[in-house]
Every structure is written in C-alpha cells, then in structure tokens.
Tab-separated table of C-alpha atoms and ligand atoms in Angstrom:
chain	number	residue	atom	x	y	z
A	1	UNK	CA	50.014	153.234	123.909
A	2	UNK	CA	48.506	150.712	126.194
A	3	UNK	CA	47.626	148.521	123.354
A	4	UNK	CA	51.328	148.534	122.293
A	5	UNK	CA	52.263	147.151	125.711
A	6	UNK	CA	49.526	144.551	125.299
A	7	UNK	CA	50.825	143.723	121.818
A	8	UNK	CA	54.357	143.310	123.181
A	9	UNK	CA	53.120	140.947	125.895
A	10	UNK	CA	51.132	138.908	123.373
A	11	UNK	CA	54.031	138.640	120.943
A	12	UNK	CA	56.514	137.729	123.673
A	13	UNK	CA	54.111	135.091	124.937
A	14	UNK	CA	53.789	133.654	121.414
A	15	UNK	CA	57.576	133.560	121.044
A	16	UNK	CA	58.179	132.007	124.438
A	17	UNK	CA	55.672	129.223	123.879
A	18	UNK	CA	56.923	128.319	120.371
A	19	UNK	CA	57.639	124.610	120.563
A	20	UNK	CA	59.941	124.419	117.552
A	21	UNK	CA	61.757	126.467	114.927
A	22	UNK	CA	58.753	126.278	112.599
A	23	UNK	CA	56.247	127.856	115.016
A	24	UNK	CA	58.875	130.439	116.003
A	25	UNK	CA	59.217	131.376	112.354
A	26	UNK	CA	55.418	131.726	112.132
A	27	UNK	CA	55.478	134.087	115.120
A	28	UNK	CA	58.233	136.131	113.454
A	29	UNK	CA	56.296	136.448	110.180
A	30	UNK	CA	53.103	137.470	111.961
A	31	UNK	CA	54.979	140.260	113.803
A	32	UNK	CA	57.795	141.397	111.518
A	33	UNK	CA	57.000	139.875	108.107
A	34	UNK	CA	55.867	141.986	105.137
A	35	UNK	CA	52.289	141.936	106.393
A	36	UNK	CA	53.242	141.512	110.066
A	37	UNK	CA	51.490	143.477	112.749
A	38	UNK	CA	54.487	145.686	113.640
A	39	UNK	CA	55.275	146.263	109.950
A	40	UNK	CA	51.656	147.344	109.359
A	41	UNK	CA	51.807	149.746	112.281
A	42	UNK	CA	55.006	151.286	110.930
A	43	UNK	CA	53.381	151.738	107.524
A	44	UNK	CA	50.505	153.588	109.192
A	45	UNK	CA	52.847	156.180	110.769
A	46	UNK	CA	52.574	158.210	107.569
A	47	UNK	CA	49.016	159.282	108.405
A	48	UNK	CA	50.029	160.826	111.774
A	49	UNK	CA	51.135	164.350	112.550
A	50	UNK	CA	54.866	165.007	112.836
A	51	UNK	CA	54.944	164.991	116.631
A	52	UNK	CA	52.862	161.853	116.919
A	53	UNK	CA	54.969	160.235	114.235
A	54	UNK	CA	58.205	160.838	116.202
A	55	UNK	CA	56.787	159.529	119.476
A	56	UNK	CA	55.026	156.504	118.007
A	57	UNK	CA	57.945	155.714	115.668
A	58	UNK	CA	60.327	155.582	118.606
A	59	UNK	CA	58.104	153.209	120.552
A	60	UNK	CA	57.543	150.967	117.552
A	61	UNK	CA	61.299	150.760	116.966
A	62	UNK	CA	61.852	149.785	120.595
A	63	UNK	CA	59.110	147.176	120.292
A	64	UNK	CA	60.623	145.846	117.060
A	65	UNK	CA	64.070	145.492	118.663
A	66	UNK	CA	62.611	143.763	121.728
A	67	UNK	CA	60.746	141.279	119.579
A	68	UNK	CA	63.789	140.628	117.337
A	69	UNK	CA	65.954	139.965	120.374
A	70	UNK	CA	63.347	137.647	121.899
A	71	UNK	CA	63.165	135.705	118.622
A	72	UNK	CA	66.977	135.408	118.416
A	73	UNK	CA	67.205	134.148	122.000
A	74	UNK	CA	64.396	131.670	121.531
A	75	UNK	CA	65.950	130.467	118.290
A	76	UNK	CA	69.287	129.792	119.986
A	77	UNK	CA	67.486	127.970	122.786
A	78	UNK	CA	65.509	125.787	120.369
A	79	UNK	CA	68.631	125.002	118.328
A	80	UNK	CA	70.511	123.884	121.417
A	81	UNK	CA	67.587	121.692	122.410
A	82	UNK	CA	67.457	120.178	118.938
A	83	UNK	CA	71.202	119.521	118.946
A	84	UNK	CA	71.044	117.850	122.343
A	85	UNK	CA	68.136	115.732	121.199
A	86	UNK	CA	70.101	114.629	118.122
A	87	UNK	CA	73.217	113.943	120.182
A	88	UNK	CA	71.338	111.705	122.544
A	89	UNK	CA	69.257	109.824	119.977
A	90	UNK	CA	71.685	109.581	117.047
A	91	UNK	CA	74.713	108.560	119.073
A	92	UNK	CA	76.892	105.780	117.611
A	93	UNK	CA	79.157	103.758	119.831
A	94	UNK	CA	82.227	103.401	117.606
A	95	UNK	CA	83.716	100.845	119.967
A	96	UNK	CA	80.927	98.360	119.258
A	97	UNK	CA	82.163	95.356	117.269
A	98	UNK	CA	80.948	95.036	113.679
A	99	UNK	CA	78.076	92.572	113.313
A	100	UNK	CA	79.701	89.280	112.322
A	101	UNK	CA	77.456	88.891	109.281
A	102	UNK	CA	78.638	92.271	107.953
A	103	UNK	CA	82.316	91.700	108.473
A	104	UNK	CA	84.406	91.778	105.283
A	105	UNK	CA	87.632	89.857	104.910
A	106	UNK	CA	90.932	90.628	103.231
A	107	UNK	CA	91.737	88.093	100.494
A	108	UNK	CA	94.936	86.079	101.095
A	109	UNK	CA	96.449	87.524	97.885
A	110	UNK	CA	95.956	91.070	99.185
A	111	UNK	CA	97.389	89.989	102.510
A	112	UNK	CA	100.549	88.629	100.878
A	113	UNK	CA	100.889	91.880	98.858
A	114	UNK	CA	100.800	93.781	102.137
A	115	UNK	CA	103.296	91.498	103.810
A	116	UNK	CA	105.772	91.577	100.900
A	117	UNK	CA	105.487	95.379	100.669
A	118	UNK	CA	106.027	95.710	104.433
A	119	UNK	CA	109.232	93.628	104.305
A	120	UNK	CA	110.803	95.218	101.224
A	121	UNK	CA	109.506	98.635	102.277
A	122	UNK	CA	111.588	98.402	105.395
A	123	UNK	CA	114.632	97.533	103.271
A	124	UNK	CA	114.109	100.783	101.328
A	125	UNK	CA	112.325	99.472	98.223
A	126	UNK	CA	109.651	101.518	96.437
A	127	UNK	CA	106.562	99.915	94.891
A	128	UNK	CA	106.330	100.270	91.089
A	129	UNK	CA	103.452	99.432	88.782
A	130	UNK	CA	102.884	98.711	85.103
A	131	UNK	CA	99.953	98.035	82.760
A	132	UNK	CA	98.201	94.643	82.538
A	133	UNK	CA	98.008	95.013	78.742
A	134	UNK	CA	101.603	95.282	77.624
A	135	UNK	CA	103.446	95.661	74.340
A	136	UNK	CA	105.814	92.957	73.211
A	137	UNK	CA	108.809	95.252	73.647
A	138	UNK	CA	108.344	95.517	77.429
A	139	UNK	CA	107.058	91.986	77.976
A	140	UNK	CA	109.617	90.211	75.750
A	141	UNK	CA	112.094	92.049	73.490
A	142	UNK	CA	113.598	94.380	76.096
A	143	UNK	CA	113.989	91.393	78.426
A	144	UNK	CA	116.335	89.728	75.944
A	145	UNK	CA	113.594	87.649	74.367
A	146	UNK	CA	113.526	88.747	70.703
A	147	UNK	CA	110.850	87.432	68.308
A	148	UNK	CA	111.206	83.678	67.765
A	149	UNK	CA	113.198	83.293	70.985
A	150	UNK	CA	112.322	79.814	72.349
A	151	UNK	CA	111.618	81.286	75.813
A	152	UNK	CA	108.528	82.954	74.375
A	153	UNK	CA	107.019	79.508	73.897
A	154	UNK	CA	107.646	78.712	77.593
A	155	UNK	CA	105.032	81.268	78.551
A	156	UNK	CA	101.621	80.402	77.165
A	157	UNK	CA	100.847	83.924	76.088
A	158	UNK	CA	97.462	85.516	75.450
A	159	UNK	CA	97.860	87.934	72.529
A	160	UNK	CA	95.584	90.898	71.831
A	161	UNK	CA	95.208	92.270	68.298
A	162	UNK	CA	96.503	95.768	67.667
A	163	UNK	CA	93.732	97.730	65.925
A	164	UNK	CA	96.359	99.857	64.127
A	165	UNK	CA	98.440	97.029	62.684
A	166	UNK	CA	98.025	93.578	61.175
A	167	UNK	CA	101.696	92.743	61.846
A	168	UNK	CA	101.792	90.062	64.564
A	169	UNK	CA	104.879	91.665	66.134
A	170	UNK	CA	102.796	94.751	66.875
A	171	UNK	CA	100.072	92.850	68.731
A	172	UNK	CA	99.752	93.394	72.458
A	173	UNK	CA	99.848	90.777	75.199
A	174	UNK	CA	98.289	90.524	78.640
A	175	UNK	CA	101.562	90.489	80.512
A	176	UNK	CA	102.917	87.005	81.130
A	177	UNK	CA	105.051	88.233	84.023
A	178	UNK	CA	105.791	91.392	85.997
A	179	UNK	CA	109.357	91.542	84.623
A	180	UNK	CA	108.372	94.194	82.069
A	181	UNK	CA	108.058	96.649	84.959
A	182	UNK	CA	111.861	96.386	85.306
A	183	UNK	CA	112.137	98.045	81.892
A	184	UNK	CA	109.409	100.601	82.574
A	185	UNK	CA	111.155	101.580	85.804
A	186	UNK	CA	114.606	101.933	84.207
A	187	UNK	CA	113.102	104.055	81.432
A	188	UNK	CA	112.009	106.709	83.895
A	189	UNK	CA	114.365	106.337	86.839
A	190	UNK	CA	118.124	106.623	87.136
A	191	UNK	CA	120.068	104.342	89.538
A	192	UNK	CA	120.216	103.703	92.411
A	193	UNK	CA	117.003	101.724	91.794
A	194	UNK	CA	115.336	99.565	94.406
A	195	UNK	CA	111.778	98.539	93.536
A	196	UNK	CA	109.293	95.754	93.928
A	197	UNK	CA	106.486	95.483	91.411
A	198	UNK	CA	103.463	93.397	92.361
A	199	UNK	CA	100.681	92.738	89.875
A	200	UNK	CA	98.338	90.462	87.947
A	201	UNK	CA	99.850	88.223	85.279
A	202	UNK	CA	98.235	85.965	82.667
A	203	UNK	CA	99.015	82.659	80.980
A	204	UNK	CA	96.917	80.063	79.236
A	205	UNK	CA	97.107	77.358	81.893
A	206	UNK	CA	94.592	75.780	84.282
A	207	UNK	CA	94.940	73.146	87.003
A	208	UNK	CA	95.173	72.962	90.818
A	209	UNK	CA	98.324	75.114	90.854
A	210	UNK	CA	97.805	77.219	87.688
A	211	UNK	CA	95.070	79.693	86.783
A	212	UNK	CA	94.886	81.894	83.640
A	213	UNK	CA	95.219	84.957	85.869
A	214	UNK	CA	97.636	84.883	88.773
A	215	UNK	CA	99.878	87.266	90.685
A	216	UNK	CA	103.601	87.921	90.800
A	217	UNK	CA	105.957	90.294	92.485
A	218	UNK	CA	109.076	91.432	90.705
A	219	UNK	CA	112.164	92.915	92.345
A	220	UNK	CA	114.911	95.057	90.832
A	221	UNK	CA	118.011	96.604	92.354
A	222	UNK	CA	120.489	98.559	90.222
A	223	UNK	CA	123.534	100.444	91.415
A	224	UNK	CA	127.249	100.724	90.653
A	225	UNK	CA	128.452	97.780	92.734
A	226	UNK	CA	125.298	95.673	93.201
A	227	UNK	CA	126.344	92.014	93.183
A	228	UNK	CA	125.243	88.425	93.783
A	229	UNK	CA	126.067	88.618	97.518
A	230	UNK	CA	123.595	91.500	97.838
A	231	UNK	CA	120.983	89.385	96.068
A	232	UNK	CA	121.556	86.466	98.416
A	233	UNK	CA	121.480	88.580	101.575
A	234	UNK	CA	118.390	90.459	100.514
A	235	UNK	CA	116.387	87.358	99.604
A	236	UNK	CA	117.555	85.464	102.685
A	237	UNK	CA	116.291	88.299	104.890
A	238	UNK	CA	113.059	88.303	102.914
A	239	UNK	CA	112.210	84.609	103.363
A	240	UNK	CA	113.116	84.754	107.053
A	241	UNK	CA	110.772	87.682	107.620
A	242	UNK	CA	108.065	86.343	105.310
A	243	UNK	CA	107.799	82.854	106.788
A	244	UNK	CA	108.353	84.273	110.273
A	245	UNK	CA	111.044	81.650	110.936
A	246	UNK	CA	114.403	82.768	112.375
A	247	UNK	CA	116.363	79.738	111.362
A	248	UNK	CA	115.697	78.903	107.739
A	249	UNK	CA	117.944	77.071	105.265
A	250	UNK	CA	118.191	78.368	101.716
A	251	UNK	CA	120.013	77.188	98.607
A	252	UNK	CA	120.472	78.571	95.102
A	253	UNK	CA	120.362	76.268	92.083
A	254	UNK	CA	121.730	77.438	88.723
A	255	UNK	CA	118.905	78.114	86.286
A	256	UNK	CA	118.159	79.960	83.086
A	257	UNK	CA	116.183	83.117	82.442
A	258	UNK	CA	116.898	85.202	79.340
A	259	UNK	CA	116.884	88.433	81.352
A	260	UNK	CA	119.471	87.428	83.971
A	261	UNK	CA	123.025	86.124	83.773
A	262	UNK	CA	123.862	84.218	85.894
A	263	UNK	CA	120.374	82.995	86.821
A	264	UNK	CA	119.301	80.969	89.818
A	265	UNK	CA	116.321	79.505	91.574
A	266	UNK	CA	116.066	79.814	95.306
A	267	UNK	CA	114.852	76.942	97.471
A	268	UNK	CA	114.016	76.980	101.154
A	269	UNK	CA	114.431	74.097	103.595
A	270	UNK	CA	111.262	72.365	104.724
A	271	UNK	CA	109.720	69.088	105.777
A	272	UNK	CA	107.048	67.615	103.576
A	273	UNK	CA	104.826	64.802	104.695
A	274	UNK	CA	101.427	63.569	105.849
A	275	UNK	CA	99.639	66.398	104.096
A	276	UNK	CA	101.672	68.883	106.086
A	277	UNK	CA	104.431	71.283	105.158
A	278	UNK	CA	106.731	72.673	107.813
A	279	UNK	CA	109.004	75.482	106.729
A	280	UNK	CA	112.389	75.872	108.409
A	281	UNK	CA	112.650	72.232	109.489
A	282	UNK	CA	113.525	68.929	107.778
A	283	UNK	CA	115.651	67.929	104.786
A	284	UNK	CA	113.328	68.658	101.884
A	285	UNK	CA	113.536	71.660	99.578
A	286	UNK	CA	110.869	73.894	98.152
A	287	UNK	CA	111.400	76.160	95.147
A	288	UNK	CA	110.360	79.670	96.006
A	289	UNK	CA	111.556	82.134	93.360
A	290	UNK	CA	113.670	82.890	90.294
A	291	UNK	CA	116.467	85.441	90.393
A	292	UNK	CA	119.796	86.521	88.943
A	293	UNK	CA	122.070	89.364	87.891
A	294	UNK	CA	120.335	91.620	85.370
A	295	UNK	CA	121.557	90.823	81.840
A	296	UNK	CA	123.586	93.727	80.347
A	297	UNK	CA	121.233	93.769	77.325
A	298	UNK	CA	118.296	94.348	79.688
A	299	UNK	CA	120.037	97.297	81.347
A	300	UNK	CA	120.780	98.681	77.887
A	301	UNK	CA	117.130	98.274	76.798
A	302	UNK	CA	116.135	100.259	79.878
A	303	UNK	CA	118.567	103.054	78.946
A	304	UNK	CA	121.162	102.242	81.598
A	305	UNK	CA	124.871	101.856	80.749
A	306	UNK	CA	125.919	98.284	81.709
A	307	UNK	CA	129.576	99.382	81.891
A	308	UNK	CA	128.696	101.710	84.736
A	309	UNK	CA	125.848	99.909	86.482
A	310	UNK	CA	124.863	96.378	87.409
A	311	UNK	CA	121.894	94.921	89.225
A	312	UNK	CA	119.969	91.944	90.447
A	313	UNK	CA	116.358	90.944	89.894
A	314	UNK	CA	113.946	88.377	91.191
A	315	UNK	CA	110.400	87.258	90.565
A	316	UNK	CA	107.991	85.119	92.525
A	317	UNK	CA	104.405	83.962	92.517
A	318	UNK	CA	102.234	85.668	95.117
A	319	UNK	CA	99.504	83.022	94.980
A	320	UNK	CA	102.033	80.267	95.513
A	321	UNK	CA	103.395	82.133	98.545
A	322	UNK	CA	99.831	82.401	99.911
A	323	UNK	CA	99.220	78.683	99.357
A	324	UNK	CA	102.440	77.792	101.169
A	325	UNK	CA	102.137	80.217	104.058
A	326	UNK	CA	98.444	79.747	104.760
A	327	UNK	CA	98.059	76.094	103.762
A	328	UNK	CA	95.595	76.598	100.895
A	329	UNK	CA	95.626	73.475	98.698
A	330	UNK	CA	93.933	74.572	95.433
A	331	UNK	CA	94.745	77.787	93.558
A	332	UNK	CA	91.480	77.761	91.623
A	333	UNK	CA	89.521	78.422	94.833
A	334	UNK	CA	91.284	81.820	95.102
A	335	UNK	CA	89.200	83.173	92.258
A	336	UNK	CA	85.822	81.505	92.786
A	337	UNK	CA	84.480	84.362	94.962
A	338	UNK	CA	82.996	81.895	97.439
A	339	UNK	CA	82.227	83.857	100.626
A	340	UNK	CA	82.544	80.751	102.800
A	341	UNK	CA	86.082	80.288	101.474
A	342	UNK	CA	86.911	83.947	102.098
A	343	UNK	CA	85.553	83.748	105.654
A	344	UNK	CA	87.758	80.746	106.285
A	345	UNK	CA	90.998	81.891	104.641
A	346	UNK	CA	90.555	85.681	104.739
A	347	UNK	CA	91.927	88.216	107.211
A	348	UNK	CA	90.347	90.809	109.459
A	349	UNK	CA	90.742	94.219	107.757
A	350	UNK	CA	92.095	96.087	110.780
A	351	UNK	CA	95.000	93.640	111.235
A	352	UNK	CA	97.414	95.442	108.934
A	353	UNK	CA	100.828	93.937	108.266
A	354	UNK	CA	103.933	95.690	109.479
A	355	UNK	CA	107.455	94.688	110.440
A	356	UNK	CA	107.045	96.108	113.928
A	357	UNK	CA	103.398	95.266	114.605
A	358	UNK	CA	103.501	91.732	113.202
A	359	UNK	CA	103.257	90.448	109.673
A	360	UNK	CA	100.467	87.893	109.580
A	361	UNK	CA	99.083	88.950	113.013
A	362	UNK	CA	98.017	85.440	113.804
A	363	UNK	CA	101.241	83.497	113.686
A	364	UNK	CA	100.614	82.298	110.165
A	365	UNK	CA	97.263	80.685	110.930
A	366	UNK	CA	94.438	81.545	108.587
A	367	UNK	CA	91.110	82.099	110.276
B	401	DAH	N1	109.643	86.403	85.035
B	401	DAH	C1	109.916	85.084	85.577
B	401	DAH	C2	108.692	84.211	85.418
B	401	DAH	O1	107.635	84.705	85.205
B	401	DAH	C3	110.284	85.173	87.035
B	401	DAH	C4	111.631	85.784	87.228
B	401	DAH	C5	112.747	84.997	87.276
B	401	DAH	C6	111.784	87.141	87.363
B	401	DAH	C7	114.013	85.529	87.477
B	401	DAH	C8	113.041	87.707	87.545
B	401	DAH	C9	114.151	86.875	87.598
B	401	DAH	O2	113.244	89.019	87.690
B	401	DAH	O3	115.361	87.427	87.805
B	401	DAH	O4	108.804	83.014	85.518
C-alpha cells in the first residue's frame, strides 16, 4: 500500500503544478482516463482474492475521490486566474472618447426628422409610414386629383410600368408627395386621428433647391370638431418650437391644393439680407408649408364620413427646413455623400433631439 501513498503524492504534485487548464486535463487523463493509472489499478482488482479486493478497492476509491477533488479545486483556481487575467488585459474604458477619425455624423435630414417627430410627438401625434412606390389611387385619385386633373401636371411625376397591365392608369408612381399616407392612415384607423408621416418623395426636377429625390413630412388631424383655429394653433406652436424662437410672426395666404378646402400657405417672419437669414426678426416673409382643411372627398376616399368628421392637413419639405435652420445653401450637396460635407453639417449621434433636453442641442449651429 505504500506505493499507493506514493502514487497519491505524485498525482497531487502533478495537479498542483499544472500551469493551465490543458496540463491539468493531461494530469486527469493520465490518472482517471480510460487508460489512466487509477483506472488500470481498478481493472486489476479482478485478479485478487475477495478479501484483498475489498481492502484494495476501498483504498482505490478513496484515492480516486481525493484526486477528483484536487482536480476540481485546481480547475476552479485556474479558471479564476484566467478570468482575472482577461479582466485586467481586455478591459475597455467606455468613458474614453471615440477617435475623431472614427466618429460618424447624423445627416441634417435625419436630424430634422428627429426634431419634427419630437415636437409633434409631444403634441400627441403618431408617426405613420407608407410605400415609396405608390399606386395612382393613393398618390392622386383619392386626394381629389382624378386622371387628367391639371394638378397632376404640377408634379413632375416618375411613372413605373405595371407588369400586369398596359393601361396607363394602372401604372405605379414613385410618390410625388407624402399626402397619400393620409389616405392609407384613414383606411386603417378610425378618428380621432393625429399623425405625421415623414418620407422620401420624388419628382423630375434638378437645381440648387430641387433634387429628384427629396423629403417631406405630412400631417393629418381628423376629429368631430377639428377646425382651422386648431390648424393655426398647432402649426404656430410647431414653428416656434422648431426654429427655437419664442417670438415669431406667422401669416396664412390663401392657396390651392386639390385635397384641402380652404387651402393656405404659411409664411414666417424673417429678415433676409447680406447672405444671411434671421428667423423671427425683420419684415420679410418666408414660405414654410402648405396646409388646409381636408376636402370632404378625401375623407370619403379614406372611408370616413365627412358629415360626421372634419380635419386639417399640412405638408412641408424636410430638406428645405434643414437648409433654412442650418444655413445650407445648396440642396444637391445633401445627396453627394461627401464626408467632408457631413463632418461640417452633420450632428453628433449621442445628441438626440427632445423637447425637454433641447432640440438642435447646439442652438441651431451646425458643426
Ligand atoms: N402635398 C403637397 C405638396 O407636395 C403639400 C401639402 C400641401 C400637403 C397642403 C398637405 C396640404 O397635406 O394640406 O406640395
């Protein structure tokens, strides 16, 4: 039995000196594996007499348990060491600033989306969406612009062939405005409705203030007593919050849109001059959006009874708002993907817009 004691000492020594999990595993295999030394000894018990078998079996079991325990303890110790090593070498300081060359920027259009959603969100509006490729019903007909209506010519439309029909009236369009989302919303939602619908829009036009793809945000409010005073109050609060100016003059000029009656355009007071635009001061006016009371035919097309409900709607250009608020002179540069431009006019991602935390976060100055 002496040699068993010696074996135990040797095995324990091997376990204790294992420098890592791998050499510990080797020690385990050499003792307890299929061909391990303890396993072999247990196999040999069969050749002993009954008495010897009982005595030796007992001792081997004790030895086996001792070795298993020693391996478990050593394993836990090595794992803790390994974890501590990882914790000290793989530590990341999350408070370190991002390397300037890796810093992304939020595009001014995305920033304006956020700002507009923050303002109307606080007034209780939901955000609605619609498809970029639209059918003529939602883009035109349901908005009181039947085929051959002259207003269709006002919007330089891109048409897309319908693979299932050669009839021009069945062709699709890339939406010329976000107004179709009014119809899509009314189709699935019963009043009271209060939504804004931001999105990409498309027209065949290209100069410093027009690009074939641009962005709009639509607004729609429908309820039993919604009226023009609600429209005026809502939009007045919007421009005040958006331009971050407490004292701002607004005026409404009569206008025409097929989907509203009466229709108006809203201007805000400003001072133009010397390459500078100051909003909230001066005697000049700047057109900012189109709006009006939803035409009864439009309510009807959306499945809403115009004898019971009425509403107001508005639509404005997001890119134009970005140009005005952040002093960006040429719309075409918005879509050139020039990183130098984005670094100059873009926004730091963590500066999110909110009505309580600040809208533009930098007082309206682009960085
Ligand atoms: N859809 C119009 C356009 O693209 C903008 C517009 C004007 C939307 C008046 C409206 C509205 O909802 O009431 O020019």
